[in-house]
């Protein structure tokens, strides 16, 4: 009874936009507390309103600075903004320095903006495991726009496509030759390309390489050819502001296109599939692994594998037969 | 599986831009396994308090080398209290004369570390006095 009451109270506060309650729930999700799952059960029916925009690119490409500028653009359009900024966890100590916020602190006191930093905590793919549910929380808070900034990515960290409606890939000049190398993976997921630091040498070469890459695509989903937005030096407010306006407009255009062509439904379905996979893994695989580890069975299996008495596939088949009837 | 981590914010209030100490501490907290949110320099107490709440940190470490700590440190504690976040621990460090300690403690600053304080001592203080979510 009281737990139910607390749950409803939590939902009410989050829907009213209460930052403290929302941030604590995100924390509980990161720590995988059981009560956090019940909370998601309650908020899930209220999700699906926000436009989720993923921002990815290599370390130092200028993602956080771009997010900061986008917050300002969307605030001017009277949109409320949530930001989830992901930085890496140390594989050695489990600690993390979450520094994306430095670039966004001018918005700290704006009640229409909520910035939350997340550590990857071992997740691969450029995000953290909690990111999908954290998006739900910000969505239910009523944020019109949710910007998800990945860790600095290489070629393969494409997890962001499972969590966003619009993906922005941020590139910088001076890595020209690598365009060829990274054609698969991250170059394929962009709905919008940003050439950042476009005042630097090589930006035109980068642009023409991108164009020729796009020219080779036989057909674009929903007829959307990813536009290329050039963004210059953020210390030259005039031109920088103009290019940001262009980017904000293009983000809006993309969302409208998703709605018109019903690609939005596809993207939401993709996210749902990932959520089901993760939830199943948590519900089925995780308890088995935990029990096998705690009972010492895992240790014993490792020994047998090292002595070549068996192989991983035989073990997996055995475990599946025993546990999943 | 589930692990409760300490979340700590390292912030520099006021106009002072000497952030080497703050950065070294941030790094050191990282190595201790904490999740460290670093806000950078030139922050107002209002910005620091708002960020601390958005990030749901357990503790805020303030660094000030300019002499304005007698206003800035207590102000952060005050705003946190106003916003219903009095459970967030606030500690401070920097160039703090001994005679200012009592008034800072009175204002709710839980610990003060000055130049020469060993990093281990600071980390140990956090481990002993702060629990994730202050449970």
GROMACS .gro file of C-alpha atoms in nm:
model
  460
    1UNK     CA    1   0.000   0.000   0.000
    2UNK     CA    2   0.263   0.253   0.108
    3UNK     CA    3   0.498   0.134  -0.165
    4UNK     CA    4   0.222   0.184  -0.417
    5UNK     CA    5   0.154   0.528  -0.274
    6UNK     CA    6   0.523   0.625  -0.289
    7UNK     CA    7   0.534   0.502  -0.646
    8UNK     CA    8   0.240   0.717  -0.748
    9UNK     CA    9   0.389   1.014  -0.566
   10UNK     CA   10   0.718   0.963  -0.751
   11UNK     CA   11   0.536   0.950  -1.084
   12UNK     CA   12   0.340   1.264  -0.999
   13UNK     CA   13   0.658   1.453  -0.909
   14UNK     CA   14   0.841   1.342  -1.222
   15UNK     CA   15   0.548   1.440  -1.442
   16UNK     CA   16   0.552   1.779  -1.269
   17UNK     CA   17   0.919   1.807  -1.369
   18UNK     CA   18   1.075   1.767  -1.024
   19UNK     CA   19   1.451   1.745  -1.085
   20UNK     CA   20   1.545   1.591  -0.753
   21UNK     CA   21   1.306   1.299  -0.791
   22UNK     CA   22   1.398   1.244  -1.155
   23UNK     CA   23   1.770   1.257  -1.091
   24UNK     CA   24   1.741   1.011  -0.803
   25UNK     CA   25   1.543   0.772  -1.019
   26UNK     CA   26   1.811   0.791  -1.289
   27UNK     CA   27   2.065   0.710  -1.019
   28UNK     CA   28   1.864   0.410  -0.905
   29UNK     CA   29   1.848   0.294  -1.267
   30UNK     CA   30   2.225   0.325  -1.300
   31UNK     CA   31   2.272   0.125  -0.982
   32UNK     CA   32   2.012  -0.127  -1.103
   33UNK     CA   33   1.805  -0.115  -0.785
   34UNK     CA   34   1.492  -0.332  -0.803
   35UNK     CA   35   1.263  -0.038  -0.715
   36UNK     CA   36   1.388   0.147  -1.023
   37UNK     CA   37   1.234  -0.121  -1.244
   38UNK     CA   38   0.896  -0.082  -1.076
   39UNK     CA   39   0.923   0.291  -1.137
   40UNK     CA   40   0.983   0.235  -1.507
   41UNK     CA   41   0.674   0.014  -1.516
   42UNK     CA   42   0.474   0.309  -1.386
   43UNK     CA   43   0.621   0.576  -1.612
   44UNK     CA   44   0.642   0.371  -1.931
   45UNK     CA   45   0.279   0.433  -2.041
   46UNK     CA   46   0.344   0.809  -2.029
   47UNK     CA   47   0.650   0.804  -2.257
   48UNK     CA   48   0.681   0.877  -2.626
   49UNK     CA   49   0.634   1.253  -2.649
   50UNK     CA   50   0.990   1.383  -2.673
   51UNK     CA   51   1.211   1.416  -2.978
   52UNK     CA   52   1.532   1.230  -2.895
   53UNK     CA   53   1.845   1.349  -3.073
   54UNK     CA   54   2.171   1.156  -3.050
   55UNK     CA   55   2.503   1.334  -3.091
   56UNK     CA   56   2.810   1.127  -3.162
   57UNK     CA   57   3.163   1.175  -3.295
   58UNK     CA   58   3.526   1.127  -3.206
   59UNK     CA   59   3.679   1.259  -2.882
   60UNK     CA   60   3.742   1.632  -2.904
   61UNK     CA   61   3.519   1.679  -3.210
   62UNK     CA   62   3.323   1.940  -3.016
   63UNK     CA   63   3.014   1.745  -2.917
   64UNK     CA   64   2.963   1.909  -2.578
   65UNK     CA   65   3.014   2.259  -2.712
   66UNK     CA   66   2.765   2.181  -2.986
   67UNK     CA   67   2.514   2.049  -2.733
   68UNK     CA   68   2.556   2.368  -2.532
   69UNK     CA   69   2.484   2.579  -2.840
   70UNK     CA   70   2.187   2.361  -2.935
   71UNK     CA   71   2.039   2.404  -2.587
   72UNK     CA   72   2.053   2.781  -2.643
   73UNK     CA   73   1.891   2.754  -2.990
   74UNK     CA   74   1.606   2.538  -2.868
   75UNK     CA   75   1.548   2.751  -2.560
   76UNK     CA   76   1.507   3.048  -2.796
   77UNK     CA   77   1.235   2.845  -2.966
   78UNK     CA   78   1.077   2.792  -2.625
   79UNK     CA   79   1.143   2.421  -2.616
   80UNK     CA   80   1.243   2.253  -2.291
   81UNK     CA   81   1.560   2.046  -2.314
   82UNK     CA   82   1.698   1.741  -2.137
   83UNK     CA   83   2.060   1.637  -2.186
   84UNK     CA   84   2.216   1.299  -2.110
   85UNK     CA   85   2.593   1.325  -2.144
   86UNK     CA   86   2.792   1.002  -2.132
   87UNK     CA   87   3.161   0.977  -2.042
   88UNK     CA   88   3.374   0.665  -1.997
   89UNK     CA   89   3.423   0.468  -1.677
   90UNK     CA   90   3.777   0.359  -1.594
   91UNK     CA   91   3.814  -0.013  -1.657
   92UNK     CA   92   4.067  -0.029  -1.374
   93UNK     CA   93   3.911   0.160  -1.084
   94UNK     CA   94   3.545   0.189  -1.183
   95UNK     CA   95   3.573   0.565  -1.134
   96UNK     CA   96   3.491   0.827  -1.394
   97UNK     CA   97   3.539   1.193  -1.469
   98UNK     CA   98   3.222   1.336  -1.614
   99UNK     CA   99   3.330   1.659  -1.777
  100UNK     CA  100   3.080   1.730  -2.055
  101UNK     CA  101   2.888   1.952  -1.820
  102UNK     CA  102   3.168   2.210  -1.809
  103UNK     CA  103   3.058   2.334  -2.152
  104UNK     CA  104   2.693   2.359  -2.053
  105UNK     CA  105   2.707   2.521  -1.711
  106UNK     CA  106   2.564   2.852  -1.834
  107UNK     CA  107   2.228   2.673  -1.852
  108UNK     CA  108   2.252   2.528  -1.499
  109UNK     CA  109   1.998   2.765  -1.348
  110UNK     CA  110   1.750   2.755  -1.634
  111UNK     CA  111   1.451   2.551  -1.512
  112UNK     CA  112   1.377   2.453  -1.873
  113UNK     CA  113   1.707   2.264  -1.898
  114UNK     CA  114   1.809   1.946  -1.716
  115UNK     CA  115   2.160   1.814  -1.772
  116UNK     CA  116   2.257   1.476  -1.630
  117UNK     CA  117   2.597   1.309  -1.673
  118UNK     CA  118   2.623   0.931  -1.696
  119UNK     CA  119   2.928   0.704  -1.678
  120UNK     CA  120   2.945   0.408  -1.917
  121UNK     CA  121   3.005   0.159  -1.632
  122UNK     CA  122   3.152  -0.097  -1.865
  123UNK     CA  123   2.890  -0.074  -2.141
  124UNK     CA  124   3.033  -0.087  -2.490
  125UNK     CA  125   2.872   0.093  -2.781
  126UNK     CA  126   2.931   0.448  -2.658
  127UNK     CA  127   2.645   0.477  -2.409
  128UNK     CA  128   2.556   0.352  -2.063
  129UNK     CA  129   2.309   0.076  -1.991
  130UNK     CA  130   2.078   0.315  -1.809
  131UNK     CA  131   2.052   0.558  -2.099
  132UNK     CA  132   1.734   0.416  -2.250
  133UNK     CA  133   1.543   0.437  -1.923
  134UNK     CA  134   1.694   0.778  -1.840
  135UNK     CA  135   1.549   0.901  -2.171
  136UNK     CA  136   1.209   0.774  -2.055
  137UNK     CA  137   1.242   0.968  -1.730
  138UNK     CA  138   1.323   1.295  -1.908
  139UNK     CA  139   1.045   1.228  -2.157
  140UNK     CA  140   0.789   1.191  -1.877
  141UNK     CA  141   0.923   1.510  -1.716
  142UNK     CA  142   0.790   1.680  -2.027
  143UNK     CA  143   1.117   1.773  -2.198
  144UNK     CA  144   1.039   1.856  -2.562
  145UNK     CA  145   1.383   1.766  -2.678
  146UNK     CA  146   1.630   1.517  -2.531
  147UNK     CA  147   1.990   1.540  -2.646
  148UNK     CA  148   2.196   1.227  -2.587
  149UNK     CA  149   2.570   1.283  -2.615
  150UNK     CA  150   2.776   0.965  -2.654
  151UNK     CA  151   3.131   0.913  -2.536
  152UNK     CA  152   3.392   1.005  -2.794
  153UNK     CA  153   3.342   0.731  -3.051
  154UNK     CA  154   3.556   0.547  -3.301
  155UNK     CA  155   3.403   0.349  -3.583
  156UNK     CA  156   3.182   0.092  -3.429
  157UNK     CA  157   2.997   0.257  -3.140
  158UNK     CA  158   2.659   0.279  -3.306
  159UNK     CA  159   2.438   0.199  -3.007
  160UNK     CA  160   2.301   0.552  -3.025
  161UNK     CA  161   2.075   0.460  -3.320
  162UNK     CA  162   1.875   0.238  -3.087
  163UNK     CA  163   1.793   0.526  -2.859
  164UNK     CA  164   1.733   0.828  -3.079
  165UNK     CA  165   1.502   0.949  -3.352
  166UNK     CA  166   1.764   1.170  -3.510
  167UNK     CA  167   2.137   1.095  -3.512
  168UNK     CA  168   2.393   1.369  -3.564
  169UNK     CA  169   2.746   1.259  -3.649
  170UNK     CA  170   3.003   1.530  -3.572
  171UNK     CA  171   3.316   1.527  -3.787
  172UNK     CA  172   3.618   1.755  -3.793
  173UNK     CA  173   3.862   1.834  -4.072
  174UNK     CA  174   4.209   1.690  -4.073
  175UNK     CA  175   4.105   1.328  -4.053
  176UNK     CA  176   4.031   1.324  -4.425
  177UNK     CA  177   4.178   0.993  -4.530
  178UNK     CA  178   4.000   0.814  -4.254
  179UNK     CA  179   3.664   0.890  -4.412
  180UNK     CA  180   3.726   0.598  -4.643
  181UNK     CA  181   3.811   0.371  -4.357
  182UNK     CA  182   3.509   0.458  -4.149
  183UNK     CA  183   3.249   0.431  -4.419
  184UNK     CA  184   3.085   0.137  -4.250
  185UNK     CA  185   2.962   0.174  -3.895
  186UNK     CA  186   2.942   0.526  -3.769
  187UNK     CA  187   2.925   0.690  -4.112
  188UNK     CA  188   2.613   0.493  -4.193
  189UNK     CA  189   2.407   0.600  -3.895
  190UNK     CA  190   2.398   0.975  -3.956
  191UNK     CA  191   2.071   1.154  -4.027
  192UNK     CA  192   2.264   1.479  -4.017
  193UNK     CA  193   2.636   1.537  -4.063
  194UNK     CA  194   2.802   1.827  -3.887
  195UNK     CA  195   3.139   1.942  -4.008
  196UNK     CA  196   3.259   2.110  -3.693
  197UNK     CA  197   3.551   2.353  -3.671
  198UNK     CA  198   3.478   2.421  -4.039
  199UNK     CA  199   3.703   2.728  -4.028
  200UNK     CA  200   4.001   2.495  -4.023
  201UNK     CA  201   4.197   2.368  -4.322
  202UNK     CA  202   4.056   2.062  -4.490
  203UNK     CA  203   3.689   2.126  -4.422
  204UNK     CA  204   3.603   2.157  -4.792
  205UNK     CA  205   3.784   1.837  -4.872
  206UNK     CA  206   3.594   1.664  -4.594
  207UNK     CA  207   3.268   1.801  -4.728
  208UNK     CA  208   3.334   1.680  -5.082
  209UNK     CA  209   3.434   1.337  -4.956
  210UNK     CA  210   3.111   1.317  -4.761
  211UNK     CA  211   2.913   1.426  -5.064
  212UNK     CA  212   3.069   1.164  -5.286
  213UNK     CA  213   3.003   0.903  -5.022
  214UNK     CA  214   2.637   1.008  -5.009
  215UNK     CA  215   2.617   1.012  -5.388
  216UNK     CA  216   2.689   0.643  -5.388
  217UNK     CA  217   2.387   0.561  -5.172
  218UNK     CA  218   2.124   0.419  -5.411
  219UNK     CA  219   1.820   0.512  -5.205
  220UNK     CA  220   1.765   0.703  -4.884
  221UNK     CA  221   1.512   0.584  -4.627
  222UNK     CA  222   1.209   0.810  -4.641
  223UNK     CA  223   1.381   1.009  -4.915
  224UNK     CA  224   1.595   1.181  -4.652
  225UNK     CA  225   1.945   1.253  -4.776
  226UNK     CA  226   2.153   1.343  -4.469
  227UNK     CA  227   2.231   1.713  -4.496
  228UNK     CA  228   2.579   1.841  -4.417
  229UNK     CA  229   2.590   2.140  -4.184
  230UNK     CA  230   2.916   2.334  -4.157
  231UNK     CA  231   2.979   2.492  -3.819
  232UNK     CA  232   3.270   2.728  -3.766
  233UNK     CA  233   3.456   2.875  -3.474
  234UNK     CA  234   3.234   2.908  -3.166
  235UNK     CA  235   3.427   3.220  -3.067
  236UNK     CA  236   3.289   3.407  -3.369
  237UNK     CA  237   2.933   3.452  -3.244
  238UNK     CA  238   2.780   3.584  -3.569
  239UNK     CA  239   2.850   3.304  -3.817
  240UNK     CA  240   2.845   3.043  -3.539
  241UNK     CA  241   2.496   3.152  -3.437
  242UNK     CA  242   2.374   3.138  -3.797
  243UNK     CA  243   2.501   2.786  -3.854
  244UNK     CA  244   2.345   2.676  -3.527
  245UNK     CA  245   2.011   2.813  -3.643
  246UNK     CA  246   2.052   2.610  -3.959
  247UNK     CA  247   2.129   2.296  -3.758
  248UNK     CA  248   1.830   2.347  -3.527
  249UNK     CA  249   1.605   2.394  -3.831
  250UNK     CA  250   1.739   2.078  -3.998
  251UNK     CA  251   1.678   1.879  -3.677
  252UNK     CA  252   1.315   1.995  -3.686
  253UNK     CA  253   1.288   1.908  -4.057
  254UNK     CA  254   1.415   1.558  -3.992
  255UNK     CA  255   1.161   1.500  -3.718
  256UNK     CA  256   0.880   1.616  -3.944
  257UNK     CA  257   1.001   1.382  -4.217
  258UNK     CA  258   1.004   1.091  -3.969
  259UNK     CA  259   0.646   1.168  -3.875
  260UNK     CA  260   0.527   1.215  -4.237
  261UNK     CA  261   0.681   0.892  -4.364
  262UNK     CA  262   0.602   0.691  -4.050
  263UNK     CA  263   0.972   0.621  -4.009
  264UNK     CA  264   0.920   0.745  -3.653
  265UNK     CA  265   0.722   0.428  -3.586
  266UNK     CA  266   1.013   0.221  -3.720
  267UNK     CA  267   1.263   0.395  -3.498
  268UNK     CA  268   1.046   0.357  -3.192
  269UNK     CA  269   0.998  -0.010  -3.271
  270UNK     CA  270   1.376  -0.048  -3.296
  271UNK     CA  271   1.416   0.099  -2.950
  272UNK     CA  272   1.143  -0.126  -2.814
  273UNK     CA  273   1.317  -0.434  -2.953
  274UNK     CA  274   1.641  -0.338  -2.782
  275UNK     CA  275   1.455  -0.281  -2.458
  276UNK     CA  276   1.296  -0.623  -2.477
  277UNK     CA  277   1.633  -0.785  -2.546
  278UNK     CA  278   1.790  -0.611  -2.249
  279UNK     CA  279   1.501  -0.688  -2.018
  280UNK     CA  280   1.511  -1.057  -2.117
  281UNK     CA  281   1.883  -1.070  -2.064
  282UNK     CA  282   1.834  -0.924  -1.716
  283UNK     CA  283   1.546  -1.153  -1.634
  284UNK     CA  284   1.683  -1.480  -1.774
  285UNK     CA  285   2.059  -1.471  -1.827
  286UNK     CA  286   2.169  -1.255  -1.535
  287UNK     CA  287   2.025  -1.480  -1.259
  288UNK     CA  288   2.181  -1.789  -1.420
  289UNK     CA  289   2.523  -1.624  -1.439
  290UNK     CA  290   2.492  -1.502  -1.082
  291UNK     CA  291   2.403  -1.844  -0.947
  292UNK     CA  292   2.676  -2.018  -1.147
  293UNK     CA  293   2.932  -1.769  -1.022
  294UNK     CA  294   2.824  -1.786  -0.660
  295UNK     CA  295   2.809  -2.166  -0.651
  296UNK     CA  296   3.161  -2.192  -0.791
  297UNK     CA  297   3.035  -2.372  -1.101
  298UNK     CA  298   3.181  -2.103  -1.326
  299UNK     CA  299   3.527  -2.151  -1.177
  300UNK     CA  300   3.501  -2.525  -1.228
  301UNK     CA  301   3.389  -2.482  -1.591
  302UNK     CA  302   3.679  -2.245  -1.659
  303UNK     CA  303   3.915  -2.516  -1.533
  304UNK     CA  304   3.763  -2.777  -1.762
  305UNK     CA  305   3.790  -2.542  -2.058
  306UNK     CA  306   4.153  -2.466  -1.984
  307UNK     CA  307   4.230  -2.838  -1.966
  308UNK     CA  308   4.048  -2.876  -2.300
  309UNK     CA  309   3.809  -3.132  -2.154
  310UNK     CA  310   3.517  -2.952  -2.314
  311UNK     CA  311   3.436  -2.640  -2.521
  312UNK     CA  312   3.217  -2.331  -2.461
  313UNK     CA  313   2.939  -2.446  -2.694
  314UNK     CA  314   2.893  -2.781  -2.523
  315UNK     CA  315   2.880  -2.605  -2.186
  316UNK     CA  316   2.624  -2.356  -2.314
  317UNK     CA  317   2.404  -2.634  -2.452
  318UNK     CA  318   2.428  -2.823  -2.120
  319UNK     CA  319   2.336  -2.516  -1.915
  320UNK     CA  320   2.047  -2.434  -2.147
  321UNK     CA  321   1.913  -2.790  -2.120
  322UNK     CA  322   1.936  -2.785  -1.742
  323UNK     CA  323   1.799  -2.436  -1.674
  324UNK     CA  324   1.561  -2.348  -1.952
  325UNK     CA  325   1.294  -2.610  -1.968
  326UNK     CA  326   2.577  -0.650  -1.052
  327UNK     CA  327   2.418  -0.352  -0.886
  328UNK     CA  328   2.681  -0.128  -0.737
  329UNK     CA  329   2.620   0.188  -0.543
  330UNK     CA  330   2.881   0.446  -0.633
  331UNK     CA  331   2.972   0.767  -0.464
  332UNK     CA  332   2.900   1.065  -0.690
  333UNK     CA  333   3.104   1.373  -0.613
  334UNK     CA  334   3.106   1.717  -0.771
  335UNK     CA  335   3.425   1.921  -0.782
  336UNK     CA  336   3.355   2.288  -0.840
  337UNK     CA  337   3.535   2.619  -0.832
  338UNK     CA  338   3.313   2.902  -0.718
  339UNK     CA  339   3.393   3.265  -0.781
  340UNK     CA  340   3.637   3.445  -1.002
  341UNK     CA  341   3.946   3.245  -0.927
  342UNK     CA  342   4.084   3.043  -1.216
  343UNK     CA  343   4.351   2.840  -1.039
  344UNK     CA  344   4.213   2.497  -1.105
  345UNK     CA  345   4.515   2.271  -1.080
  346UNK     CA  346   4.426   2.158  -0.729
  347UNK     CA  347   4.065   2.092  -0.826
  348UNK     CA  348   4.173   1.890  -1.129
  349UNK     CA  349   4.422   1.684  -0.934
  350UNK     CA  350   4.153   1.606  -0.680
  351UNK     CA  351   3.905   1.516  -0.953
  352UNK     CA  352   4.157   1.270  -1.093
  353UNK     CA  353   4.229   1.134  -0.749
  354UNK     CA  354   3.858   1.078  -0.675
  355UNK     CA  355   3.828   0.901  -1.008
  356UNK     CA  356   4.112   0.670  -0.909
  357UNK     CA  357   3.929   0.602  -0.583
  358UNK     CA  358   3.639   0.465  -0.789
  359UNK     CA  359   3.405   0.762  -0.750
  360UNK     CA  360   3.202   0.919  -1.030
  361UNK     CA  361   3.329   1.275  -1.046
  362UNK     CA  362   3.139   1.560  -1.204
  363UNK     CA  363   3.372   1.847  -1.277
  364UNK     CA  364   3.206   2.181  -1.348
  365UNK     CA  365   3.511   2.393  -1.420
  366UNK     CA  366   3.593   2.744  -1.296
  367UNK     CA  367   3.401   3.066  -1.247
  368UNK     CA  368   3.084   2.913  -1.110
  369UNK     CA  369   2.829   3.098  -0.903
  370UNK     CA  370   2.700   2.924  -0.590
  371UNK     CA  371   2.360   2.912  -0.762
  372UNK     CA  372   2.504   2.723  -1.061
  373UNK     CA  373   2.690   2.482  -0.836
  374UNK     CA  374   2.384   2.402  -0.626
  375UNK     CA  375   2.160   2.357  -0.932
  376UNK     CA  376   2.415   2.126  -1.095
  377UNK     CA  377   2.461   1.925  -0.774
  378UNK     CA  378   2.087   1.857  -0.764
  379UNK     CA  379   2.062   1.772  -1.134
  380UNK     CA  380   2.352   1.530  -1.096
  381UNK     CA  381   2.224   1.381  -0.769
  382UNK     CA  382   2.568   1.395  -0.608
  383UNK     CA  383   2.637   1.284  -0.252
  384UNK     CA  384   2.901   1.545  -0.188
  385UNK     CA  385   3.030   1.872  -0.332
  386UNK     CA  386   3.396   1.969  -0.300
  387UNK     CA  387   3.456   2.342  -0.339
  388UNK     CA  388   3.797   2.485  -0.418
  389UNK     CA  389   3.876   2.851  -0.369
  390UNK     CA  390   4.213   3.022  -0.370
  391UNK     CA  391   4.100   3.381  -0.401
  392UNK     CA  392   3.993   3.457  -0.044
  393UNK     CA  393   3.620   3.475  -0.116
  394UNK     CA  394   3.546   3.146   0.060
  395UNK     CA  395   3.375   3.316   0.355
  396UNK     CA  396   3.090   3.420   0.127
  397UNK     CA  397   3.097   3.150  -0.142
  398UNK     CA  398   3.117   2.830   0.066
  399UNK     CA  399   2.830   2.908   0.308
  400UNK     CA  400   2.618   3.035   0.020
  401UNK     CA  401   2.632   2.694  -0.154
  402UNK     CA  402   2.517   2.523   0.167
  403UNK     CA  403   2.239   2.778   0.205
  404UNK     CA  404   2.100   2.731  -0.146
  405UNK     CA  405   2.114   2.353  -0.118
  406UNK     CA  406   1.911   2.382   0.201
  407UNK     CA  407   1.658   2.614   0.035
  408UNK     CA  408   1.614   2.364  -0.246
  409UNK     CA  409   1.552   2.075  -0.011
  410UNK     CA  410   1.893   1.920  -0.069
  411UNK     CA  411   2.048   1.967   0.274
  412UNK     CA  412   2.155   1.602   0.269
  413UNK     CA  413   2.430   1.682   0.016
  414UNK     CA  414   2.758   1.711   0.206
  415UNK     CA  415   2.971   2.018   0.130
  416UNK     CA  416   3.346   2.029   0.190
  417UNK     CA  417   3.597   2.296   0.096
  418UNK     CA  418   3.961   2.350   0.026
  419UNK     CA  419   4.215   2.604  -0.089
  420UNK     CA  420   4.386   2.896   0.078
  421UNK     CA  421   4.177   2.912   0.394
  422UNK     CA  422   4.325   3.088   0.700
  423UNK     CA  423   4.289   2.899   1.029
  424UNK     CA  424   4.078   3.173   1.186
  425UNK     CA  425   3.806   3.120   0.923
  426UNK     CA  426   3.757   2.752   1.006
  427UNK     CA  427   3.507   2.797   1.294
  428UNK     CA  428   3.269   3.019   1.097
  429UNK     CA  429   3.281   2.784   0.796
  430UNK     CA  430   3.208   2.482   1.016
  431UNK     CA  431   2.923   2.677   1.174
  432UNK     CA  432   2.787   2.748   0.828
  433UNK     CA  433   2.767   2.376   0.755
  434UNK     CA  434   3.094   2.305   0.574
  435UNK     CA  435   3.177   1.955   0.693
  436UNK     CA  436   3.553   1.952   0.632
  437UNK     CA  437   3.826   2.188   0.516
  438UNK     CA  438   4.152   2.086   0.350
  439UNK     CA  439   4.436   2.330   0.296
  440UNK     CA  440   4.762   2.311   0.097
  441UNK     CA  441   4.970   2.012   0.203
  442UNK     CA  442   4.671   1.792   0.289
  443UNK     CA  443   4.762   1.443   0.162
  444UNK     CA  444   4.529   1.321  -0.115
  445UNK     CA  445   4.479   0.992   0.067
  446UNK     CA  446   4.350   1.178   0.371
  447UNK     CA  447   4.090   1.358   0.164
  448UNK     CA  448   3.972   1.040  -0.011
  449UNK     CA  449   3.963   0.858   0.323
  450UNK     CA  450   3.754   1.138   0.474
  451UNK     CA  451   3.501   1.103   0.195
  452UNK     CA  452   3.488   0.725   0.228
  453UNK     CA  453   3.434   0.747   0.604
  454UNK     CA  454   3.182   1.028   0.610
  455UNK     CA  455   2.981   0.990   0.291
  456UNK     CA  456   2.763   0.702   0.181
  457UNK     CA  457   2.603   0.677  -0.162
  458UNK     CA  458   2.261   0.849  -0.127
  459UNK     CA  459   2.359   0.921   0.235
  460UNK     CA  460   2.193   0.598   0.337
   0.00000   0.00000   0.00000
